[in-house]
PDB file of C-alpha atoms (C1' of nucleotides) in Angstrom:
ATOM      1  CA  UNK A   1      63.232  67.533 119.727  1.00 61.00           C
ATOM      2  CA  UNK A   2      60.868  64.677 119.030  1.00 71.00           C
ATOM      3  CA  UNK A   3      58.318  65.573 116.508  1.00 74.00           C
ATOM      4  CA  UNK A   4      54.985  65.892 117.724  1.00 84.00           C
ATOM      5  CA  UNK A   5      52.949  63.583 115.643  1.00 91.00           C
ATOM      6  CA  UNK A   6      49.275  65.150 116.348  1.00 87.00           C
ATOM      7  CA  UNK A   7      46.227  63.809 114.630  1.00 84.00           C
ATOM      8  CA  UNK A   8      46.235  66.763 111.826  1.00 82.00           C
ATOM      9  CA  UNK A   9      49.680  65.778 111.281  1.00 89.00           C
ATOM     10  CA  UNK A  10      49.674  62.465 110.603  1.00 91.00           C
ATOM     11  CA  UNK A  11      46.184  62.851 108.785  1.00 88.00           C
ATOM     12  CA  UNK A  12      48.158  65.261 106.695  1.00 88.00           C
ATOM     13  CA  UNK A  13      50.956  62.390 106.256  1.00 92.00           C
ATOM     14  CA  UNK A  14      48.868  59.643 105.450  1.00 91.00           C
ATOM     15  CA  UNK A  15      46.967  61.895 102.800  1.00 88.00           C
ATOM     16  CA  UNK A  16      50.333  63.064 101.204  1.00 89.00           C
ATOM     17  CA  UNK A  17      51.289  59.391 101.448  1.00 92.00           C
ATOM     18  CA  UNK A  18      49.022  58.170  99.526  1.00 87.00           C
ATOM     19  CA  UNK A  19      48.447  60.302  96.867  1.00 85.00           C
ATOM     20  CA  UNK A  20      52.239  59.050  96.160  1.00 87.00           C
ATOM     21  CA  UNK A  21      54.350  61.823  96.478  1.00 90.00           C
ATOM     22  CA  UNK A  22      57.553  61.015  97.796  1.00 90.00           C
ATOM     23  CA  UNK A  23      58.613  60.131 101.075  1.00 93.00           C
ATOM     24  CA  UNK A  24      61.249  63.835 100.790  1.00 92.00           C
ATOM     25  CA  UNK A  25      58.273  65.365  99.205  1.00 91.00           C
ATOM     26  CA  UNK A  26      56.328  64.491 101.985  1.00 92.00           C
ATOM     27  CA  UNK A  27      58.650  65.945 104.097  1.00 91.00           C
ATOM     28  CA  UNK A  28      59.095  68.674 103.055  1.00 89.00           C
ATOM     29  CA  UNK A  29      55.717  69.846 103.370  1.00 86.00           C
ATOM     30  CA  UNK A  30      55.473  68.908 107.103  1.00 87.00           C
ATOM     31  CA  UNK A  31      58.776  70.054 107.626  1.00 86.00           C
ATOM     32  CA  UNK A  32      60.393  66.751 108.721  1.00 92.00           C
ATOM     33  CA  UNK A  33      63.082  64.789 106.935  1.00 93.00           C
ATOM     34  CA  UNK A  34      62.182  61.914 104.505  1.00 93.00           C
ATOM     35  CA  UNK A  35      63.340  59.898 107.387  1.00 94.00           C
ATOM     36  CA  UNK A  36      60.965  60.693 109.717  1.00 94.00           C
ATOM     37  CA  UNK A  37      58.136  60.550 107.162  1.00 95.00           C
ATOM     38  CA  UNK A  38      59.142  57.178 106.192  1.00 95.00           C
ATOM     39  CA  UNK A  39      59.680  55.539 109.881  1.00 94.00           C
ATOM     40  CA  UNK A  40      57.022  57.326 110.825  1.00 94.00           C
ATOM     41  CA  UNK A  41      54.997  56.215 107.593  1.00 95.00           C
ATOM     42  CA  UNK A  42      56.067  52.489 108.945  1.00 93.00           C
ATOM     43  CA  UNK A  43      54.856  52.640 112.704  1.00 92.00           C
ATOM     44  CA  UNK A  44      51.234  53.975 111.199  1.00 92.00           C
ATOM     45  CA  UNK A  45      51.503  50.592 109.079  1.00 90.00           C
ATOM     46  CA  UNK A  46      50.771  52.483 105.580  1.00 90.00           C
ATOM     47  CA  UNK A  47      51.696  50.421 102.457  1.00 86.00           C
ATOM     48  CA  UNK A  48      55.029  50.321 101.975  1.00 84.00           C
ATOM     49  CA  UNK A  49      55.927  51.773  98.049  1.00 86.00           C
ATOM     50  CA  UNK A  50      57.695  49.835  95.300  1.00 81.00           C
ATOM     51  CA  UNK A  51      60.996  49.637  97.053  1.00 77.00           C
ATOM     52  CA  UNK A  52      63.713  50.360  94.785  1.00 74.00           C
ATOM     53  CA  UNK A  53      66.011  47.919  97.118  1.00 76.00           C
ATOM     54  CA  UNK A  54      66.030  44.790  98.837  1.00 73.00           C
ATOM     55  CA  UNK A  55      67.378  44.660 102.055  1.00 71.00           C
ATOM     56  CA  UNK A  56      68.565  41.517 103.322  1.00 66.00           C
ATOM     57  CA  UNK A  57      67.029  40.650 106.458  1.00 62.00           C
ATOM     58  CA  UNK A  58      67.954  41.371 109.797  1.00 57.00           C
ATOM     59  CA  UNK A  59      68.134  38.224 111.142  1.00 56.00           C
ATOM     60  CA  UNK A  60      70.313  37.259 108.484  1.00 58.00           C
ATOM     61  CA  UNK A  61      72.856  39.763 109.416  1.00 54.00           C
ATOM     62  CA  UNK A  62      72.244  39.708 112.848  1.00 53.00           C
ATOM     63  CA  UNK A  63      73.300  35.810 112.558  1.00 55.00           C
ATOM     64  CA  UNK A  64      75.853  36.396 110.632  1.00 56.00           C
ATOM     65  CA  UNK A  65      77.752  38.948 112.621  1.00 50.00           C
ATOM     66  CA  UNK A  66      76.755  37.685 115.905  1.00 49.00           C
ATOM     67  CA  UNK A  67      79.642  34.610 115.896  1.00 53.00           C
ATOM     68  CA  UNK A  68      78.669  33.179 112.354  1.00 48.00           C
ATOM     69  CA  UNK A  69      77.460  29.955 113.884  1.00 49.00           C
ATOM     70  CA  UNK A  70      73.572  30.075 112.798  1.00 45.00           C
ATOM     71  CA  UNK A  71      73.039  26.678 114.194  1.00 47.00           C
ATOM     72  CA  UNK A  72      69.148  26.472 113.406  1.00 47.00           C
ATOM     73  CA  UNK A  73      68.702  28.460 110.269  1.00 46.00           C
ATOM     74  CA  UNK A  74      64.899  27.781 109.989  1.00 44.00           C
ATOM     75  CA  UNK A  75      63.077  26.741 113.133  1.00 46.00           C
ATOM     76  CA  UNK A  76      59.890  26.125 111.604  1.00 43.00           C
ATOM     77  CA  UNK A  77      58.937  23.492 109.711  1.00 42.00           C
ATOM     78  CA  UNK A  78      61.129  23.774 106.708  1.00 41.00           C
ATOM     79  CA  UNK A  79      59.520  24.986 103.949  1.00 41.00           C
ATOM     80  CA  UNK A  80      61.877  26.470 101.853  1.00 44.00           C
ATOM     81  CA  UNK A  81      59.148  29.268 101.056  1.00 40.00           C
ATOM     82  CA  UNK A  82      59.121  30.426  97.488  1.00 42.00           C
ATOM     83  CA  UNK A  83      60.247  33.768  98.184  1.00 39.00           C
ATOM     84  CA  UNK A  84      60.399  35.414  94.478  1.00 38.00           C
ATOM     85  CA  UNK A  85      58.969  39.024  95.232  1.00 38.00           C
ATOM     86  CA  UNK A  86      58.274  40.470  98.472  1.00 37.00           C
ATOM     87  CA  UNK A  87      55.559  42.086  97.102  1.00 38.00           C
ATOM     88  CA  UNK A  88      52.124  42.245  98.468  1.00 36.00           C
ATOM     89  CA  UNK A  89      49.276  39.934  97.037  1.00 37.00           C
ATOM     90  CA  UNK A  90      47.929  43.687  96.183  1.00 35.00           C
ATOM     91  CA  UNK A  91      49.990  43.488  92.704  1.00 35.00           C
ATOM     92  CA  UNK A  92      48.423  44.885  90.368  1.00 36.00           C
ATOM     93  CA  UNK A  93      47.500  48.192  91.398  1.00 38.00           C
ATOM     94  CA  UNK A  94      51.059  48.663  93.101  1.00 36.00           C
ATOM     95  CA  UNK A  95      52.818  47.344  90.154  1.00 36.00           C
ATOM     96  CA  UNK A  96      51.246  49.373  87.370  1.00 37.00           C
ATOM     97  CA  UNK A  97      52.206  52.246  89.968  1.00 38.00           C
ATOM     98  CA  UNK A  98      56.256  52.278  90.081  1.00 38.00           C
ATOM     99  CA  UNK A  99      58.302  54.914  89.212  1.00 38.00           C
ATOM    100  CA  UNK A 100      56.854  58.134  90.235  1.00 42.00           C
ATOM    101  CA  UNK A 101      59.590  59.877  88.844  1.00 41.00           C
ATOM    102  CA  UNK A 102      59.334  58.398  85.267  1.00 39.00           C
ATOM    103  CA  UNK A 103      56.010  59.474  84.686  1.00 37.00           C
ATOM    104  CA  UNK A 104      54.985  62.656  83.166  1.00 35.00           C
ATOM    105  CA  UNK A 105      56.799  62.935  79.820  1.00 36.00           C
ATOM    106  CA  UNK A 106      56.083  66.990  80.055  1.00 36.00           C
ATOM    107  CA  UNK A 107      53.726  68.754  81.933  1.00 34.00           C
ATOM    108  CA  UNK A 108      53.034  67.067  85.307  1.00 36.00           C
ATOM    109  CA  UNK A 109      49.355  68.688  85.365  1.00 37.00           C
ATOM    110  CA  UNK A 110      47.350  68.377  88.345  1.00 40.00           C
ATOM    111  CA  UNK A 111      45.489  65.401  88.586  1.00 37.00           C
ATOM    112  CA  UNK A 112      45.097  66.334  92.600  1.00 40.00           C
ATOM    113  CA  UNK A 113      44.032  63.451  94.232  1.00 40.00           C
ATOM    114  CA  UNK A 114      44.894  61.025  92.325  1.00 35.00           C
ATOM    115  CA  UNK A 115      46.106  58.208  93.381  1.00 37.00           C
ATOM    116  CA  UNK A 116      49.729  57.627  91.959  1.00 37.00           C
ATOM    117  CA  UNK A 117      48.509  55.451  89.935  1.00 37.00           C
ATOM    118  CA  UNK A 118      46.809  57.860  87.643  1.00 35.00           C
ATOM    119  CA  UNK A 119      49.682  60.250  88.517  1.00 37.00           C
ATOM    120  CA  UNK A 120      51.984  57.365  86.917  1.00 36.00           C
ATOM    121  CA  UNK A 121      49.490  57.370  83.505  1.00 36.00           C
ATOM    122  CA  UNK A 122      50.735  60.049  81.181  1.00 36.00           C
ATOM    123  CA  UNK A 123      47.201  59.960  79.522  1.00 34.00           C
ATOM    124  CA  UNK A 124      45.376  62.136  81.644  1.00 35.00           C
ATOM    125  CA  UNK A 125      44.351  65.640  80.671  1.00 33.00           C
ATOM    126  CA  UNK A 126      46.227  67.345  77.897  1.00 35.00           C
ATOM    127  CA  UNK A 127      47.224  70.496  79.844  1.00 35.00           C
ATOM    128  CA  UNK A 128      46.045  73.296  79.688  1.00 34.00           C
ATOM    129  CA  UNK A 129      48.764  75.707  81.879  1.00 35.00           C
ATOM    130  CA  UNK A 130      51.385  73.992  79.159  1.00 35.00           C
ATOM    131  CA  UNK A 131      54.763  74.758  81.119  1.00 36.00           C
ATOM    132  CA  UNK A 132      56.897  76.450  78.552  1.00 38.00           C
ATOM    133  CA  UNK A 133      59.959  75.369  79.800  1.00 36.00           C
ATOM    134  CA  UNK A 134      60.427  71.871  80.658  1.00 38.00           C
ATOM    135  CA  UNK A 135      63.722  72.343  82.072  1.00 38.00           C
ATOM    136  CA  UNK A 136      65.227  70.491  79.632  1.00 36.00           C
ATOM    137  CA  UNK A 137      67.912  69.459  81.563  1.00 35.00           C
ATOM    138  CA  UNK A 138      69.363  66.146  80.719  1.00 35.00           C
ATOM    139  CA  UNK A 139      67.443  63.998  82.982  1.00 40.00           C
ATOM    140  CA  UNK A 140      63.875  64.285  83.185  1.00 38.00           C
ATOM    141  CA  UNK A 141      61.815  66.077  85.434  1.00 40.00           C
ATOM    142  CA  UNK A 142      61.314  63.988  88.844  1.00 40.00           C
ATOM    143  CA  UNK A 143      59.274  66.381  90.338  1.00 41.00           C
ATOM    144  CA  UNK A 144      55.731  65.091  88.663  1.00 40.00           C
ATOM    145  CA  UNK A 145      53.245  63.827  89.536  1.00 41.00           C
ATOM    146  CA  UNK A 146      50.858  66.193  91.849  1.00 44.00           C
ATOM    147  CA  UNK A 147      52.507  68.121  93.320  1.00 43.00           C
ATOM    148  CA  UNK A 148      50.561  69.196  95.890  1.00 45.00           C
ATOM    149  CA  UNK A 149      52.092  72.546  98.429  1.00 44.00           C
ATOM    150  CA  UNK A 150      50.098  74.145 100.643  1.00 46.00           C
ATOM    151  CA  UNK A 151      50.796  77.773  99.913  1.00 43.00           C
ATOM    152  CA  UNK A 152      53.319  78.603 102.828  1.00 42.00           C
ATOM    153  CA  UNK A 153      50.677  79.083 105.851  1.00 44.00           C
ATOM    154  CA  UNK A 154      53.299  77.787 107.964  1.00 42.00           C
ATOM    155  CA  UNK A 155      56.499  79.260 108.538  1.00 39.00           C
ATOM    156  CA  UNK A 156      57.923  81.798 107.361  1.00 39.00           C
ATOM    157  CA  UNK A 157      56.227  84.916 109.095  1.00 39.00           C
ATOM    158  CA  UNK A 158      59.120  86.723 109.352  1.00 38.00           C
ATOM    159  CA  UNK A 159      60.528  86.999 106.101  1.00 38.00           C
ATOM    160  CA  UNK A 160      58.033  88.093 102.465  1.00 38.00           C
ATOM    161  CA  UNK A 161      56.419  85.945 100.702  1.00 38.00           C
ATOM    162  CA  UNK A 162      57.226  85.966  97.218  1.00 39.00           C
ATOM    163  CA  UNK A 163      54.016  84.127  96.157  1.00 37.00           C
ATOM    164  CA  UNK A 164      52.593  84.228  92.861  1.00 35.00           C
ATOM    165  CA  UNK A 165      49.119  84.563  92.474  1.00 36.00           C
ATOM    166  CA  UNK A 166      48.628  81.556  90.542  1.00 37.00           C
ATOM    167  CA  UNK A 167      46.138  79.719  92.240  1.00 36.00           C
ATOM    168  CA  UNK A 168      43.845  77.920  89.910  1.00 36.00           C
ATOM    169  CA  UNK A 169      42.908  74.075  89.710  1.00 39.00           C
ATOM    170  CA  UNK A 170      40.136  73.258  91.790  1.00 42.00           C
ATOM    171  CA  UNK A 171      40.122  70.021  92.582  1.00 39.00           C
ATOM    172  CA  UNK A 172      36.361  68.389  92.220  1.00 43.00           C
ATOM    173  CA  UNK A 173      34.999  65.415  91.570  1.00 42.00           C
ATOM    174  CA  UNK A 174      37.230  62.955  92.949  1.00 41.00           C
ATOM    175  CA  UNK A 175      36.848  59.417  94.384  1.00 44.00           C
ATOM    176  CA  UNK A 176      39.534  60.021  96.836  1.00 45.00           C
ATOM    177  CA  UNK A 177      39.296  57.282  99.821  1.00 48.00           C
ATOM    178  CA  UNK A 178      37.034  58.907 102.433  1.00 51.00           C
ATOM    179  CA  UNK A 179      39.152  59.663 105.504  1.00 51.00           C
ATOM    180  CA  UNK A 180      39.573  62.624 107.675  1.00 48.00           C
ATOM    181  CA  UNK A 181      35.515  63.567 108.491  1.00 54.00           C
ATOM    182  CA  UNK A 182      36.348  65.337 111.272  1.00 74.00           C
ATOM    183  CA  UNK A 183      38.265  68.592 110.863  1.00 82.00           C
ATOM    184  CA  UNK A 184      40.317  70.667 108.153  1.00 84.00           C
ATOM    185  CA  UNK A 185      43.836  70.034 109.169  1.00 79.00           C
ATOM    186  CA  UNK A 186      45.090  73.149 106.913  1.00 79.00           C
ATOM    187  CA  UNK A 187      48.089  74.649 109.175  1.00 75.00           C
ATOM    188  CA  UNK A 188      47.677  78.363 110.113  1.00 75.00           C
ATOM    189  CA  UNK A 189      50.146  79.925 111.978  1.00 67.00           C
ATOM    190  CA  UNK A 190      53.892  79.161 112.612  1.00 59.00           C
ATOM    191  CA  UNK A 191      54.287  75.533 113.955  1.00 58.00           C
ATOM    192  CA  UNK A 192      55.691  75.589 117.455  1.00 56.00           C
ATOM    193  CA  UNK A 193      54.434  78.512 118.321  1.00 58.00           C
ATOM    194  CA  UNK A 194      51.757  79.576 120.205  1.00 62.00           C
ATOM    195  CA  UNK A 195      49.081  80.706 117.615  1.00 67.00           C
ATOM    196  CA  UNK A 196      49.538  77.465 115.612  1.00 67.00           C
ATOM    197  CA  UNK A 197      46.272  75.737 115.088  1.00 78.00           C
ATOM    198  CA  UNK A 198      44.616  73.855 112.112  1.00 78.00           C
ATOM    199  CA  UNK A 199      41.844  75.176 110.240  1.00 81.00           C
ATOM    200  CA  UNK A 200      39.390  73.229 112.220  1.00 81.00           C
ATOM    201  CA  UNK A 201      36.494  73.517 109.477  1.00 83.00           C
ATOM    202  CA  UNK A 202      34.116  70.648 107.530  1.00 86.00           C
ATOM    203  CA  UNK A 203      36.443  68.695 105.708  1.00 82.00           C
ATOM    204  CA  UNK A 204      34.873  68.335 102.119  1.00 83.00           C
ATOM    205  CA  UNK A 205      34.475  64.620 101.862  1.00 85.00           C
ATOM    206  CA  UNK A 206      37.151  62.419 101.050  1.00 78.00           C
ATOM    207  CA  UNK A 207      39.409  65.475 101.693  1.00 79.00           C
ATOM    208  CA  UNK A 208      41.669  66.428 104.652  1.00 79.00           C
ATOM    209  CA  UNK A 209      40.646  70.072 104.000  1.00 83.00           C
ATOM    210  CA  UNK A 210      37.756  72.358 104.142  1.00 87.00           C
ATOM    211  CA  UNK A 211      36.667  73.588 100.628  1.00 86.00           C
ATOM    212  CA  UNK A 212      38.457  76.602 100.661  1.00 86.00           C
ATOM    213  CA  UNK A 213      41.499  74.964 102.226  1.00 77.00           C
ATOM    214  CA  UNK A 214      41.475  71.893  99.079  1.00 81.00           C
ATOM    215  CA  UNK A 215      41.910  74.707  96.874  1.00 80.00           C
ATOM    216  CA  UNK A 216      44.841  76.149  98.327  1.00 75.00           C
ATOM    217  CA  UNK A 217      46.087  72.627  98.910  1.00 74.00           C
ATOM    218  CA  UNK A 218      46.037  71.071  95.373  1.00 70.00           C
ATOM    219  CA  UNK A 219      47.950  73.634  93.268  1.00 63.00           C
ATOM    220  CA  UNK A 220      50.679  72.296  91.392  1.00 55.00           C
ATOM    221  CA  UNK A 221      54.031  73.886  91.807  1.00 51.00           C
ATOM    222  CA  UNK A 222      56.702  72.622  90.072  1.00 48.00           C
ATOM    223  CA  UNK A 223      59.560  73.347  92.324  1.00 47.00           C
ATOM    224  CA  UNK A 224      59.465  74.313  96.011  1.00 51.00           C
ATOM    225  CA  UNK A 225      62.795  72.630  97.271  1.00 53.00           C
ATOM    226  CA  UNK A 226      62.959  74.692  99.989  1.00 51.00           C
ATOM    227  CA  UNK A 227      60.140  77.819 100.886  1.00 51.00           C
ATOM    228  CA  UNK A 228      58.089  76.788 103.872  1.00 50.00           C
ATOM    229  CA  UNK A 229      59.717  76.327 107.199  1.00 47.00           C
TER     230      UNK A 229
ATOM    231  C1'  DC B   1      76.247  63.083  91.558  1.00 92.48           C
ATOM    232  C1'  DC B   2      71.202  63.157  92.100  1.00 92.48           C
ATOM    233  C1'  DC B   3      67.177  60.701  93.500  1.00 92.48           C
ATOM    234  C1'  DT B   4      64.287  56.959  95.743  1.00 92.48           C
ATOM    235  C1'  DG B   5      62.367  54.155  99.979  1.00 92.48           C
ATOM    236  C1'  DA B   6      63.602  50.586 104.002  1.00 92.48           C
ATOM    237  C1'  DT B   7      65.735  49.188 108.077  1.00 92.48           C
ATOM    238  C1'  DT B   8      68.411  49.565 112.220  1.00 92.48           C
ATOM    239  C1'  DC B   9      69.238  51.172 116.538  1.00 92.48           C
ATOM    240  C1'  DG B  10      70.551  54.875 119.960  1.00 92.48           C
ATOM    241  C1'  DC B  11      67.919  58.112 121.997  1.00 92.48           C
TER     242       DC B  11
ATOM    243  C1'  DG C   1      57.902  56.490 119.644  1.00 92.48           C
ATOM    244  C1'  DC C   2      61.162  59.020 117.149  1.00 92.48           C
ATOM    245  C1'  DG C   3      64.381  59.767 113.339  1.00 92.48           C
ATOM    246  C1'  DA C   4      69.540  60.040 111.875  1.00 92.48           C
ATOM    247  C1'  DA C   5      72.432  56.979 109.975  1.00 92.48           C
ATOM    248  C1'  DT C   6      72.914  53.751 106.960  1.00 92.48           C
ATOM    249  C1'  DC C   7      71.926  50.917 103.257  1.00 92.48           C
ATOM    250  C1'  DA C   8      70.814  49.829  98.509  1.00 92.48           C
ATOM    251  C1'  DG C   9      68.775  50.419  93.891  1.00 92.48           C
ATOM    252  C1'  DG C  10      67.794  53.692  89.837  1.00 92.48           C
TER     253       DG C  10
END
DNA sequence: CCCTGATTCGC
DNA sequence: GCGAATCAGG
């Protein structure tokens, strides 16, 4: 079954997008793969992320497997086109941005809306909530950043909910982009079924979510691999 | 191994 | 249009 990209969705997508979580992150909160969020995340033309590859291109293969002739490499006017980095002309925001997952030397923090950028600057608030434990673990923590979960309203109505109570971090004054002004797209209800519907209220501005919703929405939670759905 | 995001291509 | 499969880098 072909998900069913509705408006709330992909407002929810492009909102998750760009605050710079990744593209599995992203995914998991709408319940899709990574996959999905990224082709879909393609076809809506958002800005593509530091790529941590290069793909040749598909003509180049193409040509190369089709009968390995490639008569007429270039049929423009030559220009031998400087290449270097496929980057956008957009630089210097996107570059000071890479690495999502080597930010946060400790405590991720909230930092809600950020824009990964901020999220990638270890400077921001001193953290309060200190996370005893930082999982010491060899590697260091990937999930940073803000991590942003809406507290399982969808899915899951079956089984308990073994939430904690720890809902704090409001998120206020914040420049975030001004999109959405139309409706809360908080999920209620089980997706797919009949009593799904988003919240529907006043979006607080340069939110996807009613006031009450945004607070729900931007609580950090270090590690949800797999509640929801 | 884990992670990341990008592209291709059958559906 | 969708997204699994695949690729490729860290």
């Amino acid at each position: 079954m072909a998900m069913e990209w509705t408006e709330e969705t992909i407002a929810r997508l492009r909102e998750l997008w760009q605050q710079g979580l990744s593209t599995a992150e992203i995914g998991r909160q709408l319940s899709v793969t990574k996959n999905a969020v990224v082709g879909k995340a393609h076809r809506l033309g958002l800005q593509a992320r530091p790529s941590p590859i290069r793909r040749p291109p598909a003509s180049a293969r193409a040509a190369e497997s089709a009968g390995a002739v490639a008569p007429t490499p270039e049929p423009v006017a030559a220009a031998p086109a400087p290449v270097a980095s496929p980057v956008s002309p957009a630089a210097p925001v996107a570059a000071a941005a890479v690495a999502p997952q080597a930010a946060a030397p400790v405590a991720p923090v909230m930092a809600p809306v950020a824009p990964h950028v901020a999220a990638a600057a270890p400077s921001v608030a001193p953290v309060r909530q200190a996370e005893p434990a930082p999982r010491a673990s060899g590697r260091a923590e990937p999930e940073t950043v803000a991590e942003v979960a809406p507290s399982p309203p969808v899915a899951t109505p079956s089984v308990s909910r073994p939430e904690t109570p720890r809902a704090s971090l409001r998120a206020v004054s914040s420049p975030a982009p001004r999109r959405s002004g139309l409706s809360c797209c908080w999920p209620l209800g089980d997706p797919g079924t009949p009593g799904f519907h988003f919240c529907g209220a006043t979006p607080v501005p340069g939110k996807p979510y009613c006031a009450e919703h945004a607070q729900l929405a931007y609580v950090k939670l270090r590690d949800r691999r797999d509640n929801v759905a």
